[in-house]
Amino acid sequence: DIELTAHDGQGLDIVISGKLKIQIGNHTEVLSAGDSIYYDSSEPHGMIAVDGEDAEFYAIVLAGGKGEGLIFRKGEILRKVPEDRLIDELIAEIKKTYC
């Protein structure tokens, strides 16, 4: 079972490694490394790693009209970012970690 949560804003998940099963409302999808998904966070959603291995992914949460977002990795908030800089900050984080 996947524990579901809901909150204002939007979510973007980018899978770096492993497989991630994500449920949004009644819809489920399995994502692999390189896959991403963008969704309305007010819809109940949750995710778990599958196939007996860990999944590493970035979770970006847009704060729903507050002009800011959060970048998460391995369940920890990396930093709070102004919404208009979110993509640039995410790209910089990925380059710093993986390149």
PDB file of C-alpha atoms in Angstrom:
ATOM      1  CA  ASP A   1       0.000   0.000   0.000  1.00  0.00           C
ATOM      2  CA  ILE A   2       1.117   3.543  -0.738  1.00  0.00           C
ATOM      3  CA  GLU A   3       0.526   6.179   1.933  1.00  0.00           C
ATOM      4  CA  LEU A   4      -1.190   9.154   0.280  1.00  0.00           C
ATOM      5  CA  THR A   5      -1.006  12.843   1.147  1.00  0.00           C
ATOM      6  CA  ALA A   6      -2.408  16.022  -0.401  1.00  0.00           C
ATOM      7  CA  HIS A   7      -1.445  19.697  -0.187  1.00  0.00           C
ATOM      8  CA  ASP A   8      -1.654  22.925  -2.186  1.00  0.00           C
ATOM      9  CA  GLY A   9       0.531  23.397  -5.238  1.00  0.00           C
ATOM     10  CA  GLN A  10       2.080  21.129  -7.821  1.00  0.00           C
ATOM     11  CA  GLY A  11       4.676  18.356  -7.677  1.00  0.00           C
ATOM     12  CA  LEU A  12       7.411  17.268 -10.057  1.00  0.00           C
ATOM     13  CA  ASP A  13       9.326  14.028  -9.456  1.00  0.00           C
ATOM     14  CA  ILE A  14      12.430  13.092 -11.471  1.00  0.00           C
ATOM     15  CA  VAL A  15      13.739   9.541 -11.022  1.00  0.00           C
ATOM     16  CA  ILE A  16      17.545   9.308 -10.883  1.00  0.00           C
ATOM     17  CA  SER A  17      17.913   5.580 -10.173  1.00  0.00           C
ATOM     18  CA  GLY A  18      15.760   2.551  -9.387  1.00  0.00           C
ATOM     19  CA  LYS A  19      12.016   2.285  -9.990  1.00  0.00           C
ATOM     20  CA  LEU A  20       9.367   4.400  -8.315  1.00  0.00           C
ATOM     21  CA  LYS A  21       5.702   3.443  -8.136  1.00  0.00           C
ATOM     22  CA  ILE A  22       3.621   6.592  -7.826  1.00  0.00           C
ATOM     23  CA  GLN A  23      -0.085   6.846  -7.119  1.00  0.00           C
ATOM     24  CA  ILE A  24      -2.063   9.993  -7.872  1.00  0.00           C
ATOM     25  CA  GLY A  25      -5.722   9.620  -7.002  1.00  0.00           C
ATOM     26  CA  ASN A  26      -6.712   6.179  -8.339  1.00  0.00           C
ATOM     27  CA  HIS A  27      -4.018   6.160 -11.049  1.00  0.00           C
ATOM     28  CA  THR A  28      -0.700   4.353 -10.559  1.00  0.00           C
ATOM     29  CA  GLU A  29       2.420   4.471 -12.711  1.00  0.00           C
ATOM     30  CA  VAL A  30       5.888   2.913 -12.409  1.00  0.00           C
ATOM     31  CA  LEU A  31       8.706   5.286 -13.317  1.00  0.00           C
ATOM     32  CA  SER A  32      12.318   4.316 -14.080  1.00  0.00           C
ATOM     33  CA  ALA A  33      15.570   6.284 -14.102  1.00  0.00           C
ATOM     34  CA  GLY A  34      15.182   9.255 -16.447  1.00  0.00           C
ATOM     35  CA  ASP A  35      11.393   9.399 -16.125  1.00  0.00           C
ATOM     36  CA  SER A  36       9.525  12.307 -14.575  1.00  0.00           C
ATOM     37  CA  ILE A  37       5.974  13.188 -13.621  1.00  0.00           C
ATOM     38  CA  TYR A  38       4.235  16.511 -12.948  1.00  0.00           C
ATOM     39  CA  TYR A  39       0.967  16.592 -11.011  1.00  0.00           C
ATOM     40  CA  ASP A  40      -1.525  18.612  -8.988  1.00  0.00           C
ATOM     41  CA  SER A  41      -0.503  18.068  -5.352  1.00  0.00           C
ATOM     42  CA  SER A  42      -4.049  18.684  -4.093  1.00  0.00           C
ATOM     43  CA  GLU A  43      -4.865  15.241  -5.523  1.00  0.00           C
ATOM     44  CA  PRO A  44      -3.958  12.524  -2.967  1.00  0.00           C
ATOM     45  CA  HIS A  45      -0.545  11.147  -3.981  1.00  0.00           C
ATOM     46  CA  GLY A  46       2.330   9.023  -2.746  1.00  0.00           C
ATOM     47  CA  MET A  47       5.216   6.931  -3.956  1.00  0.00           C
ATOM     48  CA  ILE A  48       7.299   3.873  -3.034  1.00  0.00           C
ATOM     49  CA  ALA A  49      10.389   2.171  -4.439  1.00  0.00           C
ATOM     50  CA  VAL A  50       9.659  -1.166  -6.166  1.00  0.00           C
ATOM     51  CA  ASP A  51      11.511  -4.254  -7.438  1.00  0.00           C
ATOM     52  CA  GLY A  52      13.417  -4.706  -4.176  1.00  0.00           C
ATOM     53  CA  GLU A  53      15.798  -1.795  -4.614  1.00  0.00           C
ATOM     54  CA  ASP A  54      15.980   1.803  -3.466  1.00  0.00           C
ATOM     55  CA  ALA A  55      14.835   4.562  -5.800  1.00  0.00           C
ATOM     56  CA  GLU A  56      16.578   7.912  -5.785  1.00  0.00           C
ATOM     57  CA  PHE A  57      14.620  10.860  -7.099  1.00  0.00           C
ATOM     58  CA  TYR A  58      14.250  14.590  -6.869  1.00  0.00           C
ATOM     59  CA  ALA A  59      10.881  15.852  -5.658  1.00  0.00           C
ATOM     60  CA  ILE A  60      10.142  19.471  -6.471  1.00  0.00           C
ATOM     61  CA  VAL A  61       7.148  21.027  -4.731  1.00  0.00           C
ATOM     62  CA  LEU A  62       5.703  24.318  -5.975  1.00  0.00           C
ATOM     63  CA  ALA A  63       4.061  26.041  -3.055  1.00  0.00           C
ATOM     64  CA  GLY A  64       0.739  26.918  -4.695  1.00  0.00           C
ATOM     65  CA  GLY A  65       0.868  30.626  -5.459  1.00  0.00           C
ATOM     66  CA  LYS A  66       3.377  31.552  -2.760  1.00  0.00           C
ATOM     67  CA  GLY A  67       6.108  32.245  -5.298  1.00  0.00           C
ATOM     68  CA  GLU A  68       8.473  29.613  -3.928  1.00  0.00           C
ATOM     69  CA  GLY A  69       9.280  25.951  -4.221  1.00  0.00           C
ATOM     70  CA  LEU A  70      11.251  23.273  -2.413  1.00  0.00           C
ATOM     71  CA  ILE A  71      13.813  20.837  -3.775  1.00  0.00           C
ATOM     72  CA  PHE A  72      13.963  17.454  -1.987  1.00  0.00           C
ATOM     73  CA  ARG A  73      16.423  14.594  -2.423  1.00  0.00           C
ATOM     74  CA  LYS A  74      16.417  11.378  -0.378  1.00  0.00           C
ATOM     75  CA  GLY A  75      13.558  12.789   1.691  1.00  0.00           C
ATOM     76  CA  GLU A  76      15.466  15.855   2.848  1.00  0.00           C
ATOM     77  CA  ILE A  77      14.790  19.453   1.878  1.00  0.00           C
ATOM     78  CA  LEU A  78      17.865  20.678   0.036  1.00  0.00           C
ATOM     79  CA  ARG A  79      16.694  24.253  -0.146  1.00  0.00           C
ATOM     80  CA  LYS A  80      13.806  26.656  -0.585  1.00  0.00           C
ATOM     81  CA  VAL A  81      13.944  28.437  -3.948  1.00  0.00           C
ATOM     82  CA  PRO A  82      12.037  31.357  -5.498  1.00  0.00           C
ATOM     83  CA  GLU A  83       9.655  29.842  -8.035  1.00  0.00           C
ATOM     84  CA  ASP A  84      11.178  31.750 -10.963  1.00  0.00           C
ATOM     85  CA  ARG A  85      14.615  30.175 -10.186  1.00  0.00           C
ATOM     86  CA  LEU A  86      13.433  26.647  -9.409  1.00  0.00           C
ATOM     87  CA  ILE A  87      14.410  24.962 -12.679  1.00  0.00           C
ATOM     88  CA  ASP A  88      17.835  26.644 -12.787  1.00  0.00           C
ATOM     89  CA  GLU A  89      18.511  25.581  -9.188  1.00  0.00           C
ATOM     90  CA  LEU A  90      17.396  22.013  -9.901  1.00  0.00           C
ATOM     91  CA  ILE A  91      19.675  21.755 -12.940  1.00  0.00           C
ATOM     92  CA  ALA A  92      22.584  23.090 -10.886  1.00  0.00           C
ATOM     93  CA  GLU A  93      21.873  20.518  -8.150  1.00  0.00           C
ATOM     94  CA  ILE A  94      21.769  17.642 -10.639  1.00  0.00           C
ATOM     95  CA  LYS A  95      25.033  18.780 -12.264  1.00  0.00           C
ATOM     96  CA  LYS A  96      26.723  19.152  -8.863  1.00  0.00           C
ATOM     97  CA  THR A  97      25.641  15.675  -7.781  1.00  0.00           C
ATOM     98  CA  TYR A  98      25.931  13.637 -10.979  1.00  0.00           C
ATOM     99  CA  CYS A  99      28.356  15.365 -13.354  1.00  0.00           C
TER     100      CYS A  99
END
